[in-house]
């Protein structure tokens, strides 16, 4: 299985925590918020790109989908803050080759919260070892 | 597409080939619409499976001009697609909230007499919190449509 989650998450984590030091960033759903702003970035789908399967049924590419959530709760400026954080997430995801397929503000049961949601997709090739590194090529899905 | 063999190029051969293409075009007229309908039905089934036996109604709707939609309707559909995203407090007592639905994706409640919140509003039961995990029906629909479009296209555009 082509697994790049640690690279994707670490890259976004570093970018968001640098630009927005107060943000909490997780790769799992948040059931109860400890603080705000909170960002979740989760890989919600990772499936074989069947067109490049070889005769031995080995995968060489995978289509992966991520979803990002940004939650803010400021009395004033929560929408602006959420947009700024999502912009950082977005630029970072795009720099890795992801295509954003959806962005929307979602209703929250707790009306004091603001939630921005985005989905991203990319096709990623199996890793290629170059020196000590493993390099993953990405393609638009 | 029909297979057209031309041994040598002549006006008659080209006219014959054109007639074949025209006949093929007549035969497949409307099949693009049919393809979108079939794929939308596949997507709707996949979305309904993902949402489960909830109060979400998923349908394939043909819009015309080669466009079909997968439409999910129902009060909890946003929560079921994207998750609650936050915890859910039991609703305060208002006429509109009573009796309230406790199906998946809606508010939850516990047994008990209730309590006041910090603003002095009365809530049913204890103020319980529950996270709603996303079921991503539309993600499922998208995946199935992508998986099926080649085989469905072969079926729909097949000329007997």
XYZ file of N, CA and C in Angstrom, chain B residues 4-149:
438
model
N -14.766 0.590 -40.158
C -14.917 0.965 -41.566
C -13.615 0.645 -42.285
N -13.689 -0.243 -43.235
C -12.496 -0.641 -43.993
C -12.518 0.042 -45.355
N -11.439 0.663 -45.681
C -11.337 1.307 -46.994
C -10.106 0.729 -47.688
N -10.326 0.016 -48.791
C -9.203 -0.585 -49.519
C -8.460 0.470 -50.333
N -9.212 1.282 -50.969
C -8.592 2.371 -51.721
C -9.516 3.575 -51.583
N -8.935 4.725 -51.617
C -9.753 5.912 -51.369
C -10.436 6.342 -52.662
N -11.756 6.433 -52.536
C -12.535 6.963 -53.655
C -13.674 7.772 -53.063
N -14.313 8.546 -53.892
C -15.438 9.345 -53.407
C -16.521 8.416 -52.855
N -16.756 7.323 -53.546
C -17.803 6.393 -53.115
C -17.473 5.792 -51.751
N -16.210 5.446 -51.554
C -15.801 4.881 -50.265
C -16.002 5.884 -49.140
N -15.614 7.104 -49.403
C -15.754 8.135 -48.359
C -17.228 8.373 -48.055
N -18.056 8.417 -49.093
C -19.493 8.624 -48.875
C -20.083 7.447 -48.075
N -19.631 6.234 -48.402
C -20.096 5.050 -47.681
C -19.683 5.132 -46.201
N -18.455 5.538 -45.993
C -17.969 5.672 -44.615
C -18.757 6.736 -43.863
N -19.036 7.826 -44.525
C -19.813 8.893 -43.886
C -21.206 8.399 -43.496
N -21.823 7.634 -44.407
C -23.170 7.114 -44.102
C -23.136 6.204 -42.875
N -22.079 5.407 -42.779
C -21.959 4.528 -41.614
C -21.833 5.333 -40.327
N -21.020 6.364 -40.401
C -20.840 7.209 -39.209
C -22.152 7.881 -38.842
N -22.881 8.350 -39.872
C -24.166 9.009 -39.604
C -25.164 8.032 -38.976
N -25.175 6.807 -39.494
C -26.100 5.805 -38.932
C -25.727 5.498 -37.478
N -24.415 5.434 -37.225
C -23.955 5.194 -35.849
C -24.379 6.344 -34.937
N -24.228 7.543 -35.457
C -24.610 8.719 -34.653
C -26.094 8.674 -34.314
N -26.913 8.243 -35.295
C -28.361 8.147 -35.031
C -28.652 7.099 -33.948
N -27.916 6.003 -34.030
C -28.157 4.925 -33.073
C -27.786 5.319 -31.644
N -26.725 6.090 -31.515
C -26.286 6.427 -30.151
C -26.915 7.720 -29.634
N -27.770 8.318 -30.449
C -28.419 9.559 -30.024
C -29.163 9.323 -28.708
N -28.895 10.137 -27.732
C -29.581 10.010 -26.436
C -28.884 9.089 -25.450
N -27.856 8.402 -25.927
C -27.230 7.440 -25.008
C -26.327 8.115 -23.976
N -25.847 9.302 -24.303
C -25.065 10.039 -23.291
C -25.966 10.362 -22.090
N -27.196 10.762 -22.421
C -28.145 11.020 -21.336
C -28.370 9.756 -20.510
N -28.520 8.636 -21.249
C -28.747 7.363 -20.585
C -27.564 7.008 -19.676
N -26.353 7.284 -20.174
C -25.155 6.970 -19.384
C -25.156 7.750 -18.072
N -25.480 9.032 -18.137
C -25.476 9.816 -16.892
C -26.553 9.315 -15.935
N -27.696 8.891 -16.517
C -28.766 8.356 -15.657
C -28.315 7.098 -14.927
N -27.688 6.203 -15.690
C -27.247 4.925 -15.109
C -26.196 5.172 -14.025
N -25.253 6.052 -14.326
C -24.189 6.329 -13.349
C -24.744 7.014 -12.101
N -25.708 7.911 -12.307
C -26.305 8.587 -11.147
C -27.038 7.585 -10.261
N -27.673 6.597 -10.904
C -28.351 5.560 -10.100
C -27.325 4.753 -9.310
N -26.220 4.408 -9.957
C -25.149 3.703 -9.228
C -24.686 4.534 -8.029
N -24.482 5.825 -8.283
C -24.011 6.722 -7.219
C -25.019 6.847 -6.090
N -26.300 6.936 -6.471
C -27.348 7.078 -5.448
C -27.401 5.836 -4.558
N -27.263 4.663 -5.175
C -27.272 3.421 -4.386
C -26.089 3.389 -3.420
N -24.928 3.814 -3.923
C -23.729 3.814 -3.076
C -23.871 4.803 -1.921
N -24.434 5.963 -2.209
C -24.624 6.962 -1.152
C -25.615 6.456 -0.110
N -26.715 5.854 -0.592
C -27.726 5.340 0.343
C -27.128 4.253 1.233
N -26.277 3.402 0.645
C -25.615 2.359 1.443
C -24.773 2.981 2.551
N -24.055 4.034 2.198
C -23.165 4.676 3.174
C -23.963 5.352 4.293
N -25.058 5.990 3.926
C -25.853 6.665 4.961
C -26.559 5.655 5.865
N -26.813 4.447 5.312
C -27.469 3.423 6.117
C -28.941 3.696 6.265
N -29.529 3.039 7.250
C -30.982 3.166 7.422
C -31.303 4.420 8.219
N -30.948 5.527 7.640
C -31.218 6.787 8.329
C -32.370 7.487 7.614
N -32.692 8.631 8.095
C -33.803 9.361 7.489
C -33.314 10.256 6.353
N -32.394 9.721 5.561
C -31.914 10.444 4.381
C -32.448 9.745 3.143
N -33.008 10.520 2.242
C -33.574 9.991 1.009
C -32.617 10.333 -0.131
N -32.094 9.308 -0.807
C -31.122 9.549 -1.877
C -31.744 9.144 -3.205
N -31.670 10.037 -4.179
C -32.259 9.760 -5.492
C -31.336 10.190 -6.614
N -31.476 9.508 -7.757
C -30.830 9.939 -8.994
C -31.853 10.740 -9.780
N -31.481 11.935 -10.170
C -32.433 12.799 -10.874
C -31.832 13.203 -12.211
N -32.562 12.926 -13.306
C -32.091 13.316 -14.623
C -32.503 14.763 -14.884
N -31.519 15.588 -15.164
C -31.771 17.020 -15.317
C -31.957 17.439 -16.767
N -31.589 16.584 -17.717
C -31.615 16.953 -19.129
C -30.249 17.391 -19.597
N -30.087 17.400 -20.938
C -28.819 17.821 -21.550
C -27.613 17.053 -21.008
N -27.792 15.762 -20.820
C -26.661 14.934 -20.402
C -26.214 15.160 -18.979
N -27.104 15.656 -18.155
C -26.746 15.899 -16.755
C -27.695 15.145 -15.834
N -27.128 14.371 -14.954
C -27.915 13.715 -13.914
C -27.287 14.022 -12.560
N -28.110 14.027 -11.556
C -27.641 14.396 -10.221
C -27.870 13.266 -9.232
N -27.013 13.190 -8.254
C -27.267 12.347 -7.085
C -27.665 13.310 -5.972
N -28.887 13.166 -5.500
C -29.416 14.136 -4.532
C -29.761 13.426 -3.227
N -29.207 13.914 -2.136
C -29.521 13.388 -0.808
C -30.318 14.439 -0.052
N -31.460 14.025 0.464
C -32.314 14.964 1.187
C -32.681 14.393 2.553
N -32.805 15.253 3.496
C -33.192 14.826 4.843
C -32.536 15.725 5.870
N -33.170 15.857 6.980
C -32.695 16.800 8.003
C -31.252 16.540 8.439
N -30.872 15.266 8.669
C -29.504 15.043 9.185
C -28.444 14.879 8.108
N -28.769 15.168 6.846
C -27.853 14.777 5.775
C -26.492 15.477 5.879
N -26.478 16.711 6.293
C -25.194 17.416 6.387
C -24.319 16.787 7.471
N -24.946 16.455 8.606
C -24.190 15.813 9.685
C -23.679 14.447 9.254
N -24.514 13.709 8.522
C -24.117 12.364 8.123
C -23.025 12.396 7.059
N -23.060 13.355 6.183
C -22.032 13.444 5.149
C -20.701 13.907 5.738
N -20.748 14.950 6.540
C -19.520 15.590 7.003
C -19.197 15.332 8.466
N -20.075 14.652 9.183
C -19.893 14.495 10.619
C -20.421 15.716 11.339
N -20.669 15.538 12.627
C -21.174 16.684 13.384
C -20.100 17.742 13.504
N -18.860 17.272 13.578
C -17.763 18.225 13.657
C -17.612 18.814 15.032
N -18.611 18.672 15.820
C -18.505 19.152 17.188
C -19.441 18.309 18.042
N -19.341 18.480 19.297
C -20.198 17.711 20.187
C -21.605 18.281 20.185
N -22.528 17.480 20.593
C -23.936 17.846 20.499
C -24.527 17.976 21.890
N -25.022 19.117 22.201
C -25.667 19.308 23.495
C -27.147 19.005 23.365
N -27.737 18.521 24.419
C -29.178 18.297 24.365
C -29.876 19.639 24.210
N -30.964 19.628 23.475
C -31.607 20.915 23.182
C -32.331 21.498 24.393
N -32.442 22.792 24.361
C -33.177 23.432 25.439
C -34.674 23.184 25.244
N -35.416 23.373 26.311
C -36.844 23.124 26.228
C -37.549 24.290 25.547
N -38.042 23.994 24.367
C -38.928 24.934 23.687
C -40.021 24.089 23.057
N -41.079 24.713 22.666
C -42.161 23.970 22.043
C -41.668 23.294 20.763
N -40.793 24.004 20.049
C -40.288 23.460 18.785
C -39.423 22.231 19.006
N -38.800 22.164 20.161
C -37.888 21.054 20.433
C -38.574 19.847 21.067
N -39.853 19.933 21.291
C -40.497 18.832 21.994
C -41.758 18.403 21.293
N -41.965 17.140 20.916
C -40.963 16.090 21.081
C -39.929 16.201 19.970
N -38.729 15.846 20.262
C -37.700 15.993 19.238
C -37.214 14.628 18.769
N -36.678 14.629 17.585
C -36.234 13.405 16.930
C -34.914 12.952 17.543
N -34.788 11.667 17.829
C -33.516 11.177 18.356
C -32.889 10.168 17.401
N -33.246 10.257 16.124
C -32.638 9.351 15.147
C -31.202 9.781 14.879
N -30.482 8.919 14.166
C -29.074 9.187 13.895
C -28.905 10.524 13.202
N -27.960 11.283 13.669
C -27.688 12.568 13.046
C -28.442 13.707 13.683
N -29.375 13.394 14.580
C -30.114 14.473 15.227
C -29.646 14.592 16.667
N -30.321 15.426 17.398
C -29.911 15.629 18.781
C -30.088 14.359 19.609
N -29.268 14.199 20.597
C -29.409 13.058 21.494
C -29.903 13.560 22.845
N -30.326 12.621 23.660
C -30.700 13.032 25.010
C -30.573 11.856 25.954
N -30.479 12.137 27.194
C -30.440 11.078 28.194
C -31.722 11.139 29.007
N -31.962 10.082 29.750
C -33.116 10.097 30.638
C -32.793 11.007 31.833
N -33.799 11.506 32.435
C -33.557 12.338 33.613
C -34.421 13.572 33.563
N -34.316 14.311 34.586
C -35.214 15.448 34.693
C -34.701 16.689 33.981
N -33.411 16.680 33.654
C -32.877 17.845 32.958
C -32.115 18.767 33.871
N -31.564 19.783 33.289
C -30.799 20.748 34.087
C -30.710 22.079 33.374
N -30.362 23.069 34.120
C -30.178 24.387 33.541
C -28.749 24.533 33.047
N -28.597 25.249 31.969
C -27.233 25.501 31.515
C -26.726 26.794 32.144
N -25.518 27.195 31.718
C -24.896 28.350 32.362
C -25.641 29.652 32.081
N -26.480 29.634 31.040
C -27.232 30.850 30.739
C -28.623 30.825 31.358
N -28.928 29.730 32.098
C -30.209 29.657 32.765
C -31.299 28.996 31.942
N -30.926 28.461 30.780
C -31.935 27.796 29.956
C -32.061 26.331 30.363
N -33.285 25.835 30.339
C -33.545 24.464 30.733
C -33.271 23.523 29.563
N -32.555 22.417 29.854
C -32.283 21.411 28.820
C -32.868 20.086 29.242
N -33.311 19.296 28.232
C -33.763 17.934 28.503
C -32.636 17.113 29.085
N -32.945 16.260 30.023
C -31.950 15.329 30.547
C -30.697 16.024 31.008
N -29.647 15.237 31.143
C -28.365 15.849 31.441
C -27.785 16.342 30.139
N -26.942 17.294 30.202
C -26.397 17.855 28.957
C -25.365 16.875 28.401
N -25.870 15.985 27.570
C -25.013 14.940 27.007
C -24.371 15.436 25.725
N -23.176 14.924 25.486
C -22.479 15.311 24.265
C -22.181 14.064 23.452
N -22.334 14.177 22.185
C -22.142 13.021 21.324
C -21.541 13.498 20.007
N -20.504 12.799 19.582
C -19.892 13.128 18.300
C -20.548 12.279 17.218
N -20.819 12.855 16.085
C -21.413 12.112 14.973
C -20.343 11.895 13.905
N -20.010 10.647 13.671
C -18.983 10.350 12.676
C -19.552 10.491 11.265
N -18.756 11.036 10.379
C -19.248 11.203 9.006
C -19.383 9.860 8.291
N -20.424 9.724 7.504
C -20.601 8.492 6.716
C -20.236 8.707 5.257
N -20.094 9.913 4.845
C -19.534 10.274 3.531
C -20.226 9.549 2.379
N -21.503 9.682 2.328
C -22.264 9.043 1.249
C -21.872 9.541 -0.122
N -21.649 10.842 -0.239
C -21.312 11.398 -1.557
C -19.892 11.025 -1.983
N -19.015 10.844 -1.016
C -17.672 10.347 -1.359
C -17.805 8.941 -1.931
N -18.659 8.155 -1.308
C -18.911 6.794 -1.783
C -19.517 6.809 -3.184
N -20.451 7.726 -3.404
C -21.086 7.831 -4.722
C -20.056 8.176 -5.795
N -19.217 9.120 -5.478
C -18.175 9.562 -6.422
C -17.243 8.397 -6.777
N -16.889 7.640 -5.769
C -15.974 6.516 -5.961
C -16.605 5.460 -6.886
N -17.867 5.149 -6.632
C -18.544 4.126 -7.433
C -18.736 4.607 -8.870
N -19.065 5.868 -9.044
C -19.245 6.400 -10.405
C -17.924 6.338 -11.170
N -16.852 6.698 -10.511
C -15.537 6.612 -11.165
C -15.194 5.176 -11.536
N -15.496 4.264 -10.621
C -15.180 2.856 -10.886
C -16.015 2.291 -12.027
N -17.246 2.777 -12.159
C -18.189 2.148 -13.088
C -18.249 2.793 -14.460
N -17.680 3.987 -14.627
C -18.047 4.712 -15.847
C -17.593 4.028 -17.124
